[in-house]
PDB file of C-alpha atoms in Angstrom:
ATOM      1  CA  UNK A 689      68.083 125.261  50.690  1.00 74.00           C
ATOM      2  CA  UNK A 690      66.860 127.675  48.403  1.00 91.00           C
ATOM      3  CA  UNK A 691      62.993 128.699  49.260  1.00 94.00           C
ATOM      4  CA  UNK A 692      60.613 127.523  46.654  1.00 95.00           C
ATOM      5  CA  UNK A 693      59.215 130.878  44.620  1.00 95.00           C
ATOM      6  CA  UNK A 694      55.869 130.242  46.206  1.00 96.00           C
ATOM      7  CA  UNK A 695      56.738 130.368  49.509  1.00 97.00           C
ATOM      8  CA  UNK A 696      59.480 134.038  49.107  1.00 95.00           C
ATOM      9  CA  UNK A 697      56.119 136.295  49.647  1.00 95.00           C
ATOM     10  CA  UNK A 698      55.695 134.535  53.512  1.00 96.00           C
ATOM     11  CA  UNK A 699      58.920 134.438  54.061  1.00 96.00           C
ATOM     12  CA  UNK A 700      58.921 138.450  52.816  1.00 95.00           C
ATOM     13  CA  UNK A 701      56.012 139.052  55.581  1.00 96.00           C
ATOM     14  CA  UNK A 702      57.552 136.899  58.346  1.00 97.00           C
ATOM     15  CA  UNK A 703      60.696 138.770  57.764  1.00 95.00           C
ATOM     16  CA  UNK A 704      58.420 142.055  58.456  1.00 93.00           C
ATOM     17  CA  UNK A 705      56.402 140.166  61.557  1.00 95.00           C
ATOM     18  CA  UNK A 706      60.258 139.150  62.759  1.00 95.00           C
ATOM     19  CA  UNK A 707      61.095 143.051  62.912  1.00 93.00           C
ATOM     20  CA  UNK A 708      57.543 143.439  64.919  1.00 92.00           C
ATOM     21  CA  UNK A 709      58.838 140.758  67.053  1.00 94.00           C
ATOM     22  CA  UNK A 710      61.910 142.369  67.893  1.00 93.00           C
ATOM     23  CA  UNK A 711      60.172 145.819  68.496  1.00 92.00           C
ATOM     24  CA  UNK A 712      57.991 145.042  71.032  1.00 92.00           C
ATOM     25  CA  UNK A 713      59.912 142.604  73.583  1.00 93.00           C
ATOM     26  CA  UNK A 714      61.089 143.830  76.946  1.00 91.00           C
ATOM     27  CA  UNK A 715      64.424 144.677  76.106  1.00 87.00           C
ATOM     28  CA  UNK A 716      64.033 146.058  72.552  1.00 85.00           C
ATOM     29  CA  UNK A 717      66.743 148.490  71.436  1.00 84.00           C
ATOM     30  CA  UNK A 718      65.579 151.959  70.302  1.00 85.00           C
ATOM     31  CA  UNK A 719      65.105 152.263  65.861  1.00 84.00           C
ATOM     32  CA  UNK A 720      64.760 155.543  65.113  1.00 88.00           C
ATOM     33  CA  UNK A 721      61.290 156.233  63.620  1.00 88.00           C
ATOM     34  CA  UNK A 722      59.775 153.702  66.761  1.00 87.00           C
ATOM     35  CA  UNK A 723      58.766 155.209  69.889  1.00 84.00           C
ATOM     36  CA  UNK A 724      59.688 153.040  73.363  1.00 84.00           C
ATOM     37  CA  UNK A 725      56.307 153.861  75.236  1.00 90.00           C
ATOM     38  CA  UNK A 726      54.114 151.142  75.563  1.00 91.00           C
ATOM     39  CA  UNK A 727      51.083 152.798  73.809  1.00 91.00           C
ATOM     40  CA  UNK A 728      53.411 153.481  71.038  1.00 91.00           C
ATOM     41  CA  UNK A 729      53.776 149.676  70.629  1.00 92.00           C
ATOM     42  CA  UNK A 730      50.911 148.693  71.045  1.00 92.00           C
ATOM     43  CA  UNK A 731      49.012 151.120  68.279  1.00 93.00           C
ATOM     44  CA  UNK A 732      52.164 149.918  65.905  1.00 92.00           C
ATOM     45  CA  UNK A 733      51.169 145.896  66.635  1.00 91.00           C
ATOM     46  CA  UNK A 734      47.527 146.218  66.031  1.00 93.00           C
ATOM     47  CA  UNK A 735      48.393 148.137  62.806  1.00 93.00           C
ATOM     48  CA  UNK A 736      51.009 145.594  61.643  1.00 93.00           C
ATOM     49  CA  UNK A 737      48.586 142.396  63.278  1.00 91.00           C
ATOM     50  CA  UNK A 738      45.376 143.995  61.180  1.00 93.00           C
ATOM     51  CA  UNK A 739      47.017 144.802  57.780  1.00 95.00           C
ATOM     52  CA  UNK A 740      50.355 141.897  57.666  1.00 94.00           C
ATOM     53  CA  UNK A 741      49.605 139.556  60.053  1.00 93.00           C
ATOM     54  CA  UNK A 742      45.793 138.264  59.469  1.00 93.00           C
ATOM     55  CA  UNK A 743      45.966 138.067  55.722  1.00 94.00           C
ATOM     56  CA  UNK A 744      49.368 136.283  56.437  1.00 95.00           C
ATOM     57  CA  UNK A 745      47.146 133.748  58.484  1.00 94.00           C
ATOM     58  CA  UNK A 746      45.007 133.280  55.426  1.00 94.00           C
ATOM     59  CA  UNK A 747      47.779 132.772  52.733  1.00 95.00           C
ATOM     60  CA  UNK A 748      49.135 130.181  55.041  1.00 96.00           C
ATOM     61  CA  UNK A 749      45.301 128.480  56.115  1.00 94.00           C
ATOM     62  CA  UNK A 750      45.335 128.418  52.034  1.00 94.00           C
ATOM     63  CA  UNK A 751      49.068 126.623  52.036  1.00 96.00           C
ATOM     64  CA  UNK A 752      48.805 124.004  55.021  1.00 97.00           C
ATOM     65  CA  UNK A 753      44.945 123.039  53.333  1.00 95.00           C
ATOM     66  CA  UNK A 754      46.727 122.522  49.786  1.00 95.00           C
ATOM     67  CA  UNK A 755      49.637 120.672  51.257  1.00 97.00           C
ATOM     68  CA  UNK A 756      47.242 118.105  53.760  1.00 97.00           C
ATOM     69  CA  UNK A 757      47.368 114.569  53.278  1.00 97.00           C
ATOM     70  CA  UNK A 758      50.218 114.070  51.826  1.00 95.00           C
ATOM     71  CA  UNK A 759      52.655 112.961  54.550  1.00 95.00           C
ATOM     72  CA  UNK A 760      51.745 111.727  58.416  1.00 96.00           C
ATOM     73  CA  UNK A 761      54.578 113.872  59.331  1.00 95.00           C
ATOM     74  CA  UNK A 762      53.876 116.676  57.480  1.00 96.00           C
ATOM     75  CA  UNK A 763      50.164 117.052  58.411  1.00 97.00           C
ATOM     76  CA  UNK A 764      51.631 116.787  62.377  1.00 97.00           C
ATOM     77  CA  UNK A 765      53.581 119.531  61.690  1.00 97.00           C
ATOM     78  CA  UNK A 766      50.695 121.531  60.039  1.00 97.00           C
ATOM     79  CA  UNK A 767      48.050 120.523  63.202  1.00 97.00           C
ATOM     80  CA  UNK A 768      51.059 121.818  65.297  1.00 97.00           C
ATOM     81  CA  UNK A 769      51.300 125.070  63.402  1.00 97.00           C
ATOM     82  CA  UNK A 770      47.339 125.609  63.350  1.00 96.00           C
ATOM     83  CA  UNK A 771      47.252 125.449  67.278  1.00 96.00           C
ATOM     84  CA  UNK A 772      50.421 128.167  67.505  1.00 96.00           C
ATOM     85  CA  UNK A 773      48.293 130.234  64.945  1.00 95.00           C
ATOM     86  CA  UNK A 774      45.201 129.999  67.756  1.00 95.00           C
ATOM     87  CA  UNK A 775      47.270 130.359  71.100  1.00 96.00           C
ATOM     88  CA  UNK A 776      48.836 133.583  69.187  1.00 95.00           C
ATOM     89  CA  UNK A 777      45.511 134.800  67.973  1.00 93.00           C
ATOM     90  CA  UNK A 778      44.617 134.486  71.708  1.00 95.00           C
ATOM     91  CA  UNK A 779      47.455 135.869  73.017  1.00 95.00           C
ATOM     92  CA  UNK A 780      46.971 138.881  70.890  1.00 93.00           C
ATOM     93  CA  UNK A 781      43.168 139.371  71.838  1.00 93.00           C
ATOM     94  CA  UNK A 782      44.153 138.907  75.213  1.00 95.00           C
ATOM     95  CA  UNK A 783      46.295 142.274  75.298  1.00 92.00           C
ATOM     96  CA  UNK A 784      43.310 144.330  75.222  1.00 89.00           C
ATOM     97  CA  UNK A 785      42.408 143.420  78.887  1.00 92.00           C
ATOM     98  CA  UNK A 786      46.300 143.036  80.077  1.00 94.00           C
ATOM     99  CA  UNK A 787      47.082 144.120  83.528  1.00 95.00           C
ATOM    100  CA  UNK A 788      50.668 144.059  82.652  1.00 96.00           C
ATOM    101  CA  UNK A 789      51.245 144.869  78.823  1.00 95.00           C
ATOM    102  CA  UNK A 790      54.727 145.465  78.473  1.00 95.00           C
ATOM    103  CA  UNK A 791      55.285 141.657  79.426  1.00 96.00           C
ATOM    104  CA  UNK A 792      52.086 140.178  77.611  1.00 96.00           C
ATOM    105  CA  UNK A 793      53.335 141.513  74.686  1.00 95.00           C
ATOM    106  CA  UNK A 794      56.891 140.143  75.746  1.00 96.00           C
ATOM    107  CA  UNK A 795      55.221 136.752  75.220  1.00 97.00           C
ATOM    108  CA  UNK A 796      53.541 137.972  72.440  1.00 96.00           C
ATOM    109  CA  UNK A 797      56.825 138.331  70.226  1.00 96.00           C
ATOM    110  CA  UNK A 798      58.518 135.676  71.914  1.00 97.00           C
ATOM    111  CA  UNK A 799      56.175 133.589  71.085  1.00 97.00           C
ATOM    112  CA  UNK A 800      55.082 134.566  67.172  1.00 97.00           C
ATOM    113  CA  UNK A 801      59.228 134.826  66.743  1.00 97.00           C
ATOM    114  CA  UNK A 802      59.884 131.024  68.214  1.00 98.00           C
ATOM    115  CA  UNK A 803      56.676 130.473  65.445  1.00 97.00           C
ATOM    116  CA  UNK A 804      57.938 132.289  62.595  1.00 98.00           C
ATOM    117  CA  UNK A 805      61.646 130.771  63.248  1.00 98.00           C
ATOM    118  CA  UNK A 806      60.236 126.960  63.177  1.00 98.00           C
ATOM    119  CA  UNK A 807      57.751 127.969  59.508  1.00 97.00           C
ATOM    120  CA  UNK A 808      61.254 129.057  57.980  1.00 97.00           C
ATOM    121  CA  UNK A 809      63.890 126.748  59.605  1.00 96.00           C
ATOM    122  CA  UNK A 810      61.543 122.906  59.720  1.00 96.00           C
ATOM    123  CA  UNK A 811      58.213 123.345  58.122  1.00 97.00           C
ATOM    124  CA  UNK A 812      59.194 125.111  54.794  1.00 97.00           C
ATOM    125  CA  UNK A 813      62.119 122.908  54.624  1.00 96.00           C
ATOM    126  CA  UNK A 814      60.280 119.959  54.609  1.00 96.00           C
ATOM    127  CA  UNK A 815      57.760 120.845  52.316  1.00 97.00           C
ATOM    128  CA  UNK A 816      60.425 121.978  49.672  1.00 96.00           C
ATOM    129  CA  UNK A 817      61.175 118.284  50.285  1.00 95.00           C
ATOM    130  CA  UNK A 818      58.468 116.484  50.691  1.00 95.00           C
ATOM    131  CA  UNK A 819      55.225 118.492  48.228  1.00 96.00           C
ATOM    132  CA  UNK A 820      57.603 120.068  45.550  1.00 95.00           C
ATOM    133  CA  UNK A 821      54.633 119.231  43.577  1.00 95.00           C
ATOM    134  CA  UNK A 822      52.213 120.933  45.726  1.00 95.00           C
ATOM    135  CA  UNK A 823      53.858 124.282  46.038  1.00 96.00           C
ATOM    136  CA  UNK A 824      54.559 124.421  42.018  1.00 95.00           C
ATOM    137  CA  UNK A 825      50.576 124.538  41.824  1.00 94.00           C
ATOM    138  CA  UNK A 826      50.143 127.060  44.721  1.00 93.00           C
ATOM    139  CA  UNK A 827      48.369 130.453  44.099  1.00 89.00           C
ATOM    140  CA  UNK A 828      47.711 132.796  46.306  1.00 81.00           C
ATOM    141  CA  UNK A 829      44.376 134.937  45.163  1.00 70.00           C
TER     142      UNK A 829
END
């Protein structure tokens, strides 16, 4: 299915967070431009998490609030996708006192990619489905 016009800018920045993803698990392959070293990684993810990722968080607070109380089944799936948002939010302060970064922030991506992947693949589906409605009347300000 086609995404819905309102929801192409998220999918834009989880196409961007997907990259991040990819970047900072274990076994990343080398991109030229992106240093390997750990501190490298880590400077890149708070850059990305500070100027993508939490204004990302608030277009998509905006979205699952808009599109509540529609469907049972949809607002499950929005509950669902709140917690991931805090147990990645956590996962991410967390880093700062890691005693093992390289495979915190392992979790990290595997965790925000397995995230990103079920937004795209289920939730946006379903709400092209189910609140066509809704997301003609969305605006992001």
């Amino acid at each position: 299915m086609q995404r819905h016009q309102n929801l192409i800018p998220l999918s834009h920045e989880h196409k961007s967070l997907l990259f991040v993803c990819r970047y900072l698990k274990k076994d990343a392959a080398p991109y030229e431009g992106y240093p390997l070293e750990t501190s490298a990684k880590m400077d890149y993810m708070v850059k990305v998490f500070q100027e993508v990722m939490v204004p990302h968080i608030q277009k998509e607070d905006h979205l699952f609030e808009q599109c509540r109380g529609f469907s049972p089944e949809m607002d499950a799936m929005l509950d669902e996708l709140l917690d991931e948002h805090r147990i990645i939010s956590g996962m991410y302060s967390a880093l700062v006192d890691s005693k093992d970064l390289v495979t915190d922030m392992d979790t990290l991506a595997c965790n925000l990619e397995a995230h990103i992947r079920k937004e795209e693949r289920i939730v946006f589906e379903k709400m092209q489905e189910l609140l066509l409605e809704v997301l003609d009347k969305l605006k992001f300000d």
